[in-house]
mmCIF file of C-alpha atoms and ligand atoms in Angstrom:
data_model
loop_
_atom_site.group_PDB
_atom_site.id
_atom_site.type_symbol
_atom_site.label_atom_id
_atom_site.label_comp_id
_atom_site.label_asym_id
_atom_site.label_seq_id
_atom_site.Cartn_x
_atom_site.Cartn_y
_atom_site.Cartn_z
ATOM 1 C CA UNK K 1 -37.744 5.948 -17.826
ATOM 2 C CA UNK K 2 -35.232 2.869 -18.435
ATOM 3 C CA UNK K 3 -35.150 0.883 -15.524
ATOM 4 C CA UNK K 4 -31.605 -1.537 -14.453
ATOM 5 C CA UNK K 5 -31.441 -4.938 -12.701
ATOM 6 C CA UNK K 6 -29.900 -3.339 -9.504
ATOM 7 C CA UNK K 7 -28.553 -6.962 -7.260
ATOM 8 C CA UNK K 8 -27.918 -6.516 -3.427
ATOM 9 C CA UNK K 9 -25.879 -8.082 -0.946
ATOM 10 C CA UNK K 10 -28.186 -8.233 1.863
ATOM 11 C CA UNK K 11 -27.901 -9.626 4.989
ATOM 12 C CA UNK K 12 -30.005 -9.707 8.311
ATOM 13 C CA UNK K 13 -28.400 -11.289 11.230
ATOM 14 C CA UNK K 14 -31.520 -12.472 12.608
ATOM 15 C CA UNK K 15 -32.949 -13.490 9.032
ATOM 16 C CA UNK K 16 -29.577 -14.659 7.265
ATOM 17 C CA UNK K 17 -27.563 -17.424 8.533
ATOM 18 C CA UNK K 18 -25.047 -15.960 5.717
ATOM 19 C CA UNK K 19 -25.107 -13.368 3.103
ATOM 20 C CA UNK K 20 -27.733 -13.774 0.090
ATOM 21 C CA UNK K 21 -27.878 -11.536 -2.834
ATOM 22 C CA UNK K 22 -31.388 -10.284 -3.901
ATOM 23 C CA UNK K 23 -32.399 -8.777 -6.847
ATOM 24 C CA UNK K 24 -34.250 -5.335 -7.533
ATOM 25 C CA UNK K 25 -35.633 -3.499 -10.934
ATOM 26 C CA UNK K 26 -34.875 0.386 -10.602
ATOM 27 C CA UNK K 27 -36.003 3.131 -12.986
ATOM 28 C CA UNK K 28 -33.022 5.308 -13.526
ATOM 29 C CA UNK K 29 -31.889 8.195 -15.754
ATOM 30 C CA UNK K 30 -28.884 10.050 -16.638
ATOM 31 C CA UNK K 31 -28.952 11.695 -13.183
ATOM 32 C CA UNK K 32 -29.416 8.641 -10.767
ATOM 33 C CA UNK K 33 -26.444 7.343 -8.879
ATOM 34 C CA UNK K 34 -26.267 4.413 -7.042
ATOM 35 C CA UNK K 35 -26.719 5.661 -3.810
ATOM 36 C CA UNK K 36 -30.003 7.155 -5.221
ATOM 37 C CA UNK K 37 -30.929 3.858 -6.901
ATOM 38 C CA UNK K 38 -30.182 2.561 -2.855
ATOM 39 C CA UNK K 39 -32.671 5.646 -1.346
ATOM 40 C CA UNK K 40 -35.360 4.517 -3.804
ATOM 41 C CA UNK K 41 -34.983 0.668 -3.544
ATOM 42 C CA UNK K 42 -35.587 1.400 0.071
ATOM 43 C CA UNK K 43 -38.756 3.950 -0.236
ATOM 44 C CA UNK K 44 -39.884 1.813 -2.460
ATOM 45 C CA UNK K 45 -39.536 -1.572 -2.332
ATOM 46 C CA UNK K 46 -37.916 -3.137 1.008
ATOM 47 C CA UNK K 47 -37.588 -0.564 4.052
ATOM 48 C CA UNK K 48 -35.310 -3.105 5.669
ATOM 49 C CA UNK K 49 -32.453 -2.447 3.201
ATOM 50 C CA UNK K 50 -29.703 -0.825 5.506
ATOM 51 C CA UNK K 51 -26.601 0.838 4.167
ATOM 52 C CA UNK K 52 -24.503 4.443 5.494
ATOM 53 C CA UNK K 53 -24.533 7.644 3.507
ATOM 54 C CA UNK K 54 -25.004 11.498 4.455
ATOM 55 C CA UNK K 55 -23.788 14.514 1.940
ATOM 56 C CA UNK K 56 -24.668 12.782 -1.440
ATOM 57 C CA UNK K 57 -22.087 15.161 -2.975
ATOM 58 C CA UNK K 58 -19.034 12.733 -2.246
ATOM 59 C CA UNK K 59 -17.571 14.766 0.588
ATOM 60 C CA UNK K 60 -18.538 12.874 4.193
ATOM 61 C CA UNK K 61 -17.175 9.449 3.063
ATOM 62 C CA UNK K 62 -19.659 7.213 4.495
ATOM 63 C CA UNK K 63 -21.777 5.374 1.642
ATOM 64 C CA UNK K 64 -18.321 3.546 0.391
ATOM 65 C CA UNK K 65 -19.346 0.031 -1.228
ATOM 66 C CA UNK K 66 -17.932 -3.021 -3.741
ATOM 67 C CA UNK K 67 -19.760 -1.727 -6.741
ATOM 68 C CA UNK K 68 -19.250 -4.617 -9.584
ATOM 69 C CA UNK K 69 -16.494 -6.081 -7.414
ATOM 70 C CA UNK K 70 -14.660 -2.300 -7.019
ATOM 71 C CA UNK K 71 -14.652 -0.036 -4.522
ATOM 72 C CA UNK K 72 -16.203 2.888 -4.937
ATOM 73 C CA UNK K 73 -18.797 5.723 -3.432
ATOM 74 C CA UNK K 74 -22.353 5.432 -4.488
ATOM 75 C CA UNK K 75 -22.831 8.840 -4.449
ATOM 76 C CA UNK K 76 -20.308 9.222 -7.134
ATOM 77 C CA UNK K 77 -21.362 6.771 -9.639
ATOM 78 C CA UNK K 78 -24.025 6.495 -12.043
ATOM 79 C CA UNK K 79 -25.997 4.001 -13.233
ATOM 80 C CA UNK K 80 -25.765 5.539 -16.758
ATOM 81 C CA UNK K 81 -21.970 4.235 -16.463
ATOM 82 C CA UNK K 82 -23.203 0.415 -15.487
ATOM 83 C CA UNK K 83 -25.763 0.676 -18.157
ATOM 84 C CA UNK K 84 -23.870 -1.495 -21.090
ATOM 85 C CA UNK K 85 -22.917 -3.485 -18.375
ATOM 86 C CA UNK K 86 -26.857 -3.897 -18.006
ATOM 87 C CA UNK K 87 -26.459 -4.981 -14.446
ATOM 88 C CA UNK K 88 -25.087 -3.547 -11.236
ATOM 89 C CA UNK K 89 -24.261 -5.436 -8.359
ATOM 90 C CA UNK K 90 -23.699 -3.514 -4.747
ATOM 91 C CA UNK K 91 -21.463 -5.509 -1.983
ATOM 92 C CA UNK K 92 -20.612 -3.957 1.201
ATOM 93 C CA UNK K 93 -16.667 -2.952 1.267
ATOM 94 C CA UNK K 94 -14.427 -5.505 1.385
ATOM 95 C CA UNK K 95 -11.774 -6.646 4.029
ATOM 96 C CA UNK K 96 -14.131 -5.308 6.526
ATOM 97 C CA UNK K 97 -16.512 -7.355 9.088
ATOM 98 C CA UNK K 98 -20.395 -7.238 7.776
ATOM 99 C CA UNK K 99 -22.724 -5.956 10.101
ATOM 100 C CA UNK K 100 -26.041 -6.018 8.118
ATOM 101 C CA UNK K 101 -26.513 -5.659 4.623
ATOM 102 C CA UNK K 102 -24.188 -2.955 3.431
ATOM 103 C CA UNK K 103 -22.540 -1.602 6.229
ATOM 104 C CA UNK K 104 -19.415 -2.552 7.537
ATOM 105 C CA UNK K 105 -17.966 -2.384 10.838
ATOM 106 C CA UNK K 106 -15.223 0.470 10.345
ATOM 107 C CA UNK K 107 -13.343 -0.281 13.859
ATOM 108 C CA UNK K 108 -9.921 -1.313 12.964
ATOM 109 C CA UNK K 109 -9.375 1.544 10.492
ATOM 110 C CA UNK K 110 -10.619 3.660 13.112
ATOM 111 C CA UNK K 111 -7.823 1.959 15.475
ATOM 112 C CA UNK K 112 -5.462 2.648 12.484
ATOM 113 C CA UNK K 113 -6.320 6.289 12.144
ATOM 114 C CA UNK K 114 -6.034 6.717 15.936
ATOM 115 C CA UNK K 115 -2.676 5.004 16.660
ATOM 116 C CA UNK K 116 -0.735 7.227 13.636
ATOM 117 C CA UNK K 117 -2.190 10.388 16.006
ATOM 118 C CA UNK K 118 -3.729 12.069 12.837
ATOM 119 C CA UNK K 119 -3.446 15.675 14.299
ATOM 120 C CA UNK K 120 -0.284 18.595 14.941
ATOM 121 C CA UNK K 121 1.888 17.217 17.719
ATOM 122 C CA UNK K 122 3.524 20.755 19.035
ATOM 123 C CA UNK K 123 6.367 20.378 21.793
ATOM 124 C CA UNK K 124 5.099 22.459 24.852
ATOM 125 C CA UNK K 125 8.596 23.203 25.658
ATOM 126 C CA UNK K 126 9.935 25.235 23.478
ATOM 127 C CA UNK K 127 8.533 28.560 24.885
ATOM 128 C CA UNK K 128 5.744 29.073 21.545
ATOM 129 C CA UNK K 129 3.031 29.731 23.458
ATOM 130 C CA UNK K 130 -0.569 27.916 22.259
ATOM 131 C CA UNK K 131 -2.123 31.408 21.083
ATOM 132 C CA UNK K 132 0.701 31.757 18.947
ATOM 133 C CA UNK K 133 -0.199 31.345 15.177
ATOM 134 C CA UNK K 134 1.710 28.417 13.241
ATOM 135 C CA UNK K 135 2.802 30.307 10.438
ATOM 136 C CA UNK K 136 3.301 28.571 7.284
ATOM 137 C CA UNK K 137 4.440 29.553 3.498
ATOM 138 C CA UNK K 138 2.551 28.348 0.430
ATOM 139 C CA UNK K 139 5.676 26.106 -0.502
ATOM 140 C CA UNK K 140 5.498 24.488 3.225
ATOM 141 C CA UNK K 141 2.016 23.717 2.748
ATOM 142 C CA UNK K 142 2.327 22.248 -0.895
ATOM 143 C CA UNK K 143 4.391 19.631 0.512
ATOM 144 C CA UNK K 144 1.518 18.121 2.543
ATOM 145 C CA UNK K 145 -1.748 19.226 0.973
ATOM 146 C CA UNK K 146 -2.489 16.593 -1.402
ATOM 147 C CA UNK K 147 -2.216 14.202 1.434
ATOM 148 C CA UNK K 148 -4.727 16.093 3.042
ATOM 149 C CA UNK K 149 -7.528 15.562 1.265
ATOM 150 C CA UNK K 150 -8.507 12.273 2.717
ATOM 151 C CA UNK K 151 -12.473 12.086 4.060
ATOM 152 C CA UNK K 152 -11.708 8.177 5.720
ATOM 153 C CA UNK K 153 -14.080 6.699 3.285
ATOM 154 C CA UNK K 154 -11.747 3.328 3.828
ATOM 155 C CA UNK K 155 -12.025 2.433 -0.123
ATOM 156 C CA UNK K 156 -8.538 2.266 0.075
ATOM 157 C CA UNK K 157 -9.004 -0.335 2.602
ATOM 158 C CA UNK K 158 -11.279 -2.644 0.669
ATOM 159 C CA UNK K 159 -8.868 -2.253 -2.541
ATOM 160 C CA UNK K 160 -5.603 -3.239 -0.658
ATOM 161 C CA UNK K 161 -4.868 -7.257 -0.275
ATOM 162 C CA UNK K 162 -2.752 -6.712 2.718
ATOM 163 C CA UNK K 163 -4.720 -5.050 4.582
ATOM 164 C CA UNK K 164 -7.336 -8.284 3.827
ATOM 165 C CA UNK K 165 -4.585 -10.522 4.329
ATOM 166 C CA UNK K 166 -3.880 -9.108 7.708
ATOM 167 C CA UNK K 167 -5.865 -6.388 9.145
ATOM 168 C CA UNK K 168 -3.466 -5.438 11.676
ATOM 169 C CA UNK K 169 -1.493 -3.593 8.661
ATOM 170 C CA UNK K 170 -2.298 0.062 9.708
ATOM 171 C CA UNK K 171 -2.994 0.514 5.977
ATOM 172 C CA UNK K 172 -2.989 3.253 2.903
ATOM 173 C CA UNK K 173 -5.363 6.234 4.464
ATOM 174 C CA UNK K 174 -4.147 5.938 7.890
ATOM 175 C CA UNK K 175 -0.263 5.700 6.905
ATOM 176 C CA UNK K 176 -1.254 8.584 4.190
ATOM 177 C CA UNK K 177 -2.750 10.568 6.927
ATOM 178 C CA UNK K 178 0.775 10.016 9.262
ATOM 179 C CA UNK K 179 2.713 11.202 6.048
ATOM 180 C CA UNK K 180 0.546 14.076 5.814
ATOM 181 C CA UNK K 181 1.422 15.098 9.406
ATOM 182 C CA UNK K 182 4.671 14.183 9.335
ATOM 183 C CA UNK K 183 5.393 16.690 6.511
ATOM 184 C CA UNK K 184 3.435 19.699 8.303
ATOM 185 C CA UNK K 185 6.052 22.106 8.782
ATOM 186 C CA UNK K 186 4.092 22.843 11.988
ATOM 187 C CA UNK K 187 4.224 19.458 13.294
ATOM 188 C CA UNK K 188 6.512 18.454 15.513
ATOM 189 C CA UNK K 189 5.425 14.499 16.077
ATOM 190 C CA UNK K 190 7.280 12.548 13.961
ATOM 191 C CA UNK K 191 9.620 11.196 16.101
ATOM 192 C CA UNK K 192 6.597 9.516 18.270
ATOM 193 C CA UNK K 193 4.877 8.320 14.664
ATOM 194 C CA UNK K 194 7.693 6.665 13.619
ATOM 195 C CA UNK K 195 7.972 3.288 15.493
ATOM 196 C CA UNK K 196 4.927 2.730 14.364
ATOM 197 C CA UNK K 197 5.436 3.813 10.370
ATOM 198 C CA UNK K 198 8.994 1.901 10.894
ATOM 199 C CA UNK K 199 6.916 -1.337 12.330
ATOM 200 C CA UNK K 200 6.325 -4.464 10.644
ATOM 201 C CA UNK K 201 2.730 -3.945 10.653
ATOM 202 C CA UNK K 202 3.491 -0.086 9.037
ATOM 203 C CA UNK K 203 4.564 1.083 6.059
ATOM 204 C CA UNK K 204 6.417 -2.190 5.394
ATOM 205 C CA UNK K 205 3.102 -4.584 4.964
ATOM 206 C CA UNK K 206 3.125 -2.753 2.070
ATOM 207 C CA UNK K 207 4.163 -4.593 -1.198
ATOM 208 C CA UNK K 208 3.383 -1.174 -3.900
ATOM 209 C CA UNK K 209 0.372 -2.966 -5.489
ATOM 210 C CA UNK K 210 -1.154 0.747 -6.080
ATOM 211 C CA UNK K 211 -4.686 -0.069 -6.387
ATOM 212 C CA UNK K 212 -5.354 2.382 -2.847
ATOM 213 C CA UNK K 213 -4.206 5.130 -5.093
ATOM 214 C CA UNK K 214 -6.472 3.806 -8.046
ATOM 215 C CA UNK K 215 -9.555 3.809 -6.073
ATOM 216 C CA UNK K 216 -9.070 6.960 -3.770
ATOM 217 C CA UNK K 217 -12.006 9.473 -4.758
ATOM 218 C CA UNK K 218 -10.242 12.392 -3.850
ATOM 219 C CA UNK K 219 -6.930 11.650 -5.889
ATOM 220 C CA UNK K 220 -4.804 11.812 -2.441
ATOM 221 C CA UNK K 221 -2.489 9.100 -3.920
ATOM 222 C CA UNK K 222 -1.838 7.318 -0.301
ATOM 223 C CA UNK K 223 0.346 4.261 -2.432
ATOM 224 C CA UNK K 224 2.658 7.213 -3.048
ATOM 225 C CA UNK K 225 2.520 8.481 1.023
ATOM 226 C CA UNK K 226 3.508 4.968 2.057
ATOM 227 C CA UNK K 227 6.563 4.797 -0.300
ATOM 228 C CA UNK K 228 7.909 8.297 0.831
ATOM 229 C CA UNK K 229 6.979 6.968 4.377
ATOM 230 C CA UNK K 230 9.288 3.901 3.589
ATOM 231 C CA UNK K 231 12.084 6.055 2.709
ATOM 232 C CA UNK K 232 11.600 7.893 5.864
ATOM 233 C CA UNK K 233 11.295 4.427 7.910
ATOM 234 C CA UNK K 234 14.831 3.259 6.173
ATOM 235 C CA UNK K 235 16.565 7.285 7.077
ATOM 236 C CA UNK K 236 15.545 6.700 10.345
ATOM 237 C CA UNK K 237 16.679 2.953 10.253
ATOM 238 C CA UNK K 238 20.369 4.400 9.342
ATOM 239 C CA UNK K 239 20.230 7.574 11.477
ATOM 240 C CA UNK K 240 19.376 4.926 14.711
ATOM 241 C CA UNK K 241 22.521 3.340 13.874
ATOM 242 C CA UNK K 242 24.899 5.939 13.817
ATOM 243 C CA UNK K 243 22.950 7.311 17.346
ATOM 244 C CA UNK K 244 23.476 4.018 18.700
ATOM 245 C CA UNK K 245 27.435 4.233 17.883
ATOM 246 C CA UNK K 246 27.834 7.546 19.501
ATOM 247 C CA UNK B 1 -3.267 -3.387 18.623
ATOM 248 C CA UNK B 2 0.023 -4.755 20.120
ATOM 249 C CA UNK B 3 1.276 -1.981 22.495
ATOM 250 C CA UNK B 4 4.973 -2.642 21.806
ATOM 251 C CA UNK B 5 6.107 -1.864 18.608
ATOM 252 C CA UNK B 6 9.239 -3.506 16.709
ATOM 253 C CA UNK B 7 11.182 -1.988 13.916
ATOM 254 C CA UNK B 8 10.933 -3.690 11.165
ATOM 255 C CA UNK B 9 13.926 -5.113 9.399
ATOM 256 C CA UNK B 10 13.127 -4.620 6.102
ATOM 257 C CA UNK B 11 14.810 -1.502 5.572
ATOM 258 C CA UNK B 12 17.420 -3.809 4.799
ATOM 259 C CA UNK B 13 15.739 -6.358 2.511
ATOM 260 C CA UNK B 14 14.401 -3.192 0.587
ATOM 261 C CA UNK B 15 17.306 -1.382 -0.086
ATOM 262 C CA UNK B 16 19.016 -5.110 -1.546
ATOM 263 C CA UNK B 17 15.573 -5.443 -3.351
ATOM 264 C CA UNK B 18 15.792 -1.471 -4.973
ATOM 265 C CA UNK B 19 19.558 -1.739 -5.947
ATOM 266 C CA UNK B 20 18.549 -5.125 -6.942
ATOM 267 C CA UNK B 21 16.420 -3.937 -9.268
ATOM 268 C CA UNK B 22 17.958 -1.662 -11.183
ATOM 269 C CA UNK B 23 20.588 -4.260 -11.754
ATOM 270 C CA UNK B 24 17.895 -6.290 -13.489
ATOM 271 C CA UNK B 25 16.623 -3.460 -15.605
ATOM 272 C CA UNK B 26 20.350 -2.042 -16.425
ATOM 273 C CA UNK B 27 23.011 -4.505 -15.934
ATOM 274 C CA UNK B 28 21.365 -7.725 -16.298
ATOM 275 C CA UNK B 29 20.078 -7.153 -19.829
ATOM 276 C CA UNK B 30 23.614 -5.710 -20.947
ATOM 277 C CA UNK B 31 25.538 -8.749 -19.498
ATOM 278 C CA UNK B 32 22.879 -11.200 -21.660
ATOM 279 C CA UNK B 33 23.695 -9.173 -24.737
ATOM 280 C CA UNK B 34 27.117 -8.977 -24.073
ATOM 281 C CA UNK B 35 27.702 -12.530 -23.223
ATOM 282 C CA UNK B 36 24.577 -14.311 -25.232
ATOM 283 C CA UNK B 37 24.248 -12.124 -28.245
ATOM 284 C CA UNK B 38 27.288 -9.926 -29.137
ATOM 285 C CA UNK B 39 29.720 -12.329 -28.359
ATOM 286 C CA UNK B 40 28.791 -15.469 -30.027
ATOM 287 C CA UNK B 41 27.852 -13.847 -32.614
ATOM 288 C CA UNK B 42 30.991 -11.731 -33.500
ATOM 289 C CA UNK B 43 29.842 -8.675 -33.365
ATOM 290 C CA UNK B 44 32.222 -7.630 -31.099
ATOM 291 C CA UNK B 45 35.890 -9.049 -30.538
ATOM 292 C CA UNK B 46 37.152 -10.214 -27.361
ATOM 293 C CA UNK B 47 40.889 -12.034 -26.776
ATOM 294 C CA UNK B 48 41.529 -14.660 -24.330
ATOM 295 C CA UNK B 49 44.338 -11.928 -23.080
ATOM 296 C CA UNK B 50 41.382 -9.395 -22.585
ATOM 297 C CA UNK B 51 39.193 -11.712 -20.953
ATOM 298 C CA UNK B 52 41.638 -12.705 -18.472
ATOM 299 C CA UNK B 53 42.582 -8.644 -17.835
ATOM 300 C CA UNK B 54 39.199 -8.195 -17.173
ATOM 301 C CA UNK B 55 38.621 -11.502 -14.874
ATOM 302 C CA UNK B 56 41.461 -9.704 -12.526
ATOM 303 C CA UNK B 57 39.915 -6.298 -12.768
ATOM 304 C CA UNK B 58 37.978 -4.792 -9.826
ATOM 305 C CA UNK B 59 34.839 -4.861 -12.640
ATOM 306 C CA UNK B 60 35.011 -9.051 -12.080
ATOM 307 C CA UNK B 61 33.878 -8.114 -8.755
ATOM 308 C CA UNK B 62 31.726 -5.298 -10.070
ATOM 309 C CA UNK B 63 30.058 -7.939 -12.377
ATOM 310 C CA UNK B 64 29.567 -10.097 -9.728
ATOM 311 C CA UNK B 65 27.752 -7.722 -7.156
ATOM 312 C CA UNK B 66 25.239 -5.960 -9.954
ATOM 313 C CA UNK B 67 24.422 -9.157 -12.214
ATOM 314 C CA UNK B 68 24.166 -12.285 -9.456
ATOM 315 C CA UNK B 69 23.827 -11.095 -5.920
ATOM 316 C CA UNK B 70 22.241 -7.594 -6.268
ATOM 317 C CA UNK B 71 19.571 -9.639 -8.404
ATOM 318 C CA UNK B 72 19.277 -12.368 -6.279
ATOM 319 C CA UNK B 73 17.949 -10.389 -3.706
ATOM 320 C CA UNK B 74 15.537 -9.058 -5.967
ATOM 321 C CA UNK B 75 14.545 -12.360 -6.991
ATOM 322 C CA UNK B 76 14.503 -13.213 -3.522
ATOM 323 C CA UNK B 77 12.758 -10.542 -1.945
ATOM 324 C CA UNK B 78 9.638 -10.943 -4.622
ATOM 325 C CA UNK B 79 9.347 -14.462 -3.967
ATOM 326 C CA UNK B 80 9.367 -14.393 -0.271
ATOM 327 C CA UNK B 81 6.574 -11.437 -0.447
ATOM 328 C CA UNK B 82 4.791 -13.548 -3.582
ATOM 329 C CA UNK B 83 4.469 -16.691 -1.434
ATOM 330 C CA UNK B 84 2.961 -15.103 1.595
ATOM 331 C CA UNK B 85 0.870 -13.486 -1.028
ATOM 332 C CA UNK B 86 -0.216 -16.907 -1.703
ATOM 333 C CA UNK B 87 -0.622 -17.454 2.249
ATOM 334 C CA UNK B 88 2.006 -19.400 2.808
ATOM 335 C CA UNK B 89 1.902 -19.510 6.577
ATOM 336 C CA UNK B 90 5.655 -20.551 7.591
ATOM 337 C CA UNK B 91 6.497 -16.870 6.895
ATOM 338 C CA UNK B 92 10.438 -17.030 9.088
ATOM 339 C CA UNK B 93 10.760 -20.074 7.476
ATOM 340 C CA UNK B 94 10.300 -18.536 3.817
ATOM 341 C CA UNK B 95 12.620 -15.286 4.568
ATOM 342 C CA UNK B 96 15.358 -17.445 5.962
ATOM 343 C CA UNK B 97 15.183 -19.523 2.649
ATOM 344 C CA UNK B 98 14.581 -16.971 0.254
ATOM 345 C CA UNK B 99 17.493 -14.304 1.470
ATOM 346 C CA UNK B 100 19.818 -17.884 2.485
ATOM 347 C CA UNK B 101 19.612 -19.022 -1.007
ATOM 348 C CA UNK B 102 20.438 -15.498 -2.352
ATOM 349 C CA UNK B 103 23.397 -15.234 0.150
ATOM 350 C CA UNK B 104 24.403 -18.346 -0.575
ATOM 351 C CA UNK B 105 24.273 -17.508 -4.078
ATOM 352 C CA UNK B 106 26.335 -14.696 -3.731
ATOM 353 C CA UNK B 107 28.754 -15.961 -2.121
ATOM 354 C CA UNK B 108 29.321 -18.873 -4.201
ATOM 355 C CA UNK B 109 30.011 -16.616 -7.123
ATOM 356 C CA UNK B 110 32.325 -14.595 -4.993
ATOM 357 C CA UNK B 111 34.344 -17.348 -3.466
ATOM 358 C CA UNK B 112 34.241 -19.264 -7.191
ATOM 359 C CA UNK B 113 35.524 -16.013 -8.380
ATOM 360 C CA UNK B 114 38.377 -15.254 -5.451
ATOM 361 C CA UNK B 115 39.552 -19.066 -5.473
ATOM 362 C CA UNK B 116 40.215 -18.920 -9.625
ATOM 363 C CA UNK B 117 42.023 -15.232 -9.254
ATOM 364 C CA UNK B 118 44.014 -16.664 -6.489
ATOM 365 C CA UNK B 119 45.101 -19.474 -7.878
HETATM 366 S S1 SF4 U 1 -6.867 7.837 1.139
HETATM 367 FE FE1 SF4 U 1 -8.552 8.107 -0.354
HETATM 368 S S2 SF4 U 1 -9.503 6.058 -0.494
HETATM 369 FE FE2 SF4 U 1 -8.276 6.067 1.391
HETATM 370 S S3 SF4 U 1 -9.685 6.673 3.028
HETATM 371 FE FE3 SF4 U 1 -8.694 8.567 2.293
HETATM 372 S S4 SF4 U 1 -10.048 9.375 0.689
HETATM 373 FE FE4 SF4 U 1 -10.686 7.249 1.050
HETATM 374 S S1 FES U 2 -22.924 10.183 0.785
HETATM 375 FE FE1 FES U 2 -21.184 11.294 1.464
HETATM 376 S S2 FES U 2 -19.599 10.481 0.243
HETATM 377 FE FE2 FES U 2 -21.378 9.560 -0.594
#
């Protein structure tokens, strides 16, 4: 078996005063990823490494690191693809608070995904009772689906410089995620997301760098959900005015 | 996060920046061929009698809306979001320059271009 210089961002809050990066050798073949080259760094050589996963199969979104300065999920890379590089080095995401060695503390894109209320908003009022089924046509659900596929891994997040330049941007998955919604022919809600989409700290933090779209795993394109989300922020701009006038 | 939420104004500074560019990649190129290529070099004919028909014409103001101030509210626009790229912190400060100078822009080519056709 070949075996990889695998370096680590580690660091212990009651060891570290700041973050050190340590170095490990790890045997590897065509089938390790990094996220097995983590599991066997830490059966193996230093039990104290601490870092998130769960499915291994790229679905749950959790073991999302800076993998040679990009973000990416270790469960979906290989080493095999860092081997002409010869060496791999494994940061916890970026933009995001450090808690201990690779895992980040996820809060404010939890805020994010809360505050664009990622879910079908139905008006009560119109008589359609809750047991009713939401019916919906191929064609309606085409418009939405891509945006769908997010699994809030946040590598978005760590790719997009506003969102490290100010984390109060509500950011590419969560504004994807509000697009997503908003285009549900089902969903009724996007009159109460769009102050917030419409806000400085919405859609319009964003200056179409792209790179959310570039690193998204599951190809949900959120870059492109922001821009149709401007659009919709400068309709609803005009449509105010002419309400206003009335 | 803030509980009050303010609509954003740039809706506005967008829509100058989009029409803005697409003057740059349409308009802007044709008037440097036309004025810095073609013309000096002969490839194409124009009379002082045409020139001044056209300085009168509706496309004088036409020229001056897609090749100076629809572009200089491009320019603007990427220069007030490249600087607080660069973390410049006096962000009001930046947005008032930015869009004044492109206002003021325009409307120095405008007046300059009202004041000869009135005269
Ligand atoms: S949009 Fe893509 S990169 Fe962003 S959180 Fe969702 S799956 Fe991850
Ligand atoms: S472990 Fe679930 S996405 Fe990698």
């Amino acid at each position: 078996m070949k075996t990889m210089e695998v370096r680590i961002q580690r660091y212990l809050p009651e060891q570290h005063s700041e973050p050190v990066v340590e170095s490990y050798q790890v045997p590897f073949d065509d089938s390790t990823s990094v996220l097995d080259a983590l599991n066997s760094i830490k059966e193996e050589q230093d039990s104290s490494l601490s870092y998130r996963w769960s499915c291994r199969m790229a679905i749950c979104g959790s073991c999302g690191f800076m993998i040679n300065g990009e973000p990416k999920l270790g469960c979906k890379v290989f080493l095999r693809d860092y081997a002409a590089a010869g060496t791999l080095l494994i940061e916890p995401l970026a933009h995001f608070p450090v808690e201990r060695d690779l895992i980040v503390d996820l809060e404010q894109f939890m805020q994010h995904l809360d505050a664009i209320q990622p879910y079908i908003i139905k008006e009560q009022a119109n008589g359609v009772s809750e047991m009713t089924p939401h019916k919906q046509t191929p064609a309606q659900m085409d418009k939405y689906q891509q945006f769908s596929d997010c699994i809030n891994c946040g590598l978005c997040y760590a790719a997009c410089p506003q969102f490290g330049l100010n984390p109060e941007f509500i950011g590419p998955g969560a504004l994807a995620l509000a697009h997503r919604y908003n285009l549900d022919s089902r969903d009724e809600g996007r009159a109460e997301r769009m102050p917030l989409i419409g806000s400085e700290e919405g859609a319009w933090s964003c200056t179409f760098v792209g790179y959310c779209s570039e690193v998204c795993p599951q190809s949900v394109d959120p870059a492109a959900a922001v821009n149709q989300a401007k659009v919709l922020s400068a309709q609803d701009m005009v449509l105010q005015l002419f309400r206003r006038k009335k | 996060m803030s509980k009050t939420v303010k609509r954003s104004d740039e809706p506005i500074w967008w829509g100058l920046f989009s029409g803005g560019g697409v003057c740059f990649a349409v308009f802007v190129p044709a008037a440097v061929f036309f004025l810095a290529l073609a013309l000096p070099l002969g490839w194409i004919e124009l009379s002082h009698a045409q020139a001044v028909k056209a300085f009168g014409s509706i496309f004088a103001v036409v020229f001056v809306g897609a090749v100076i101030a629809l572009p200089a509210f491009h320019a603007a626009h990427r220069i007030r979001h490249g600087l607080y790229d660069l973390k410049c912190r006096s962000r009001s400060l930046i947005k008032w320059l930015a869009y004044g100078l492109a206002f003021a822009a325009s409307v120095y080519a405008m007046g300059s271009w009202l004041i000869s056709f009135l005269l």
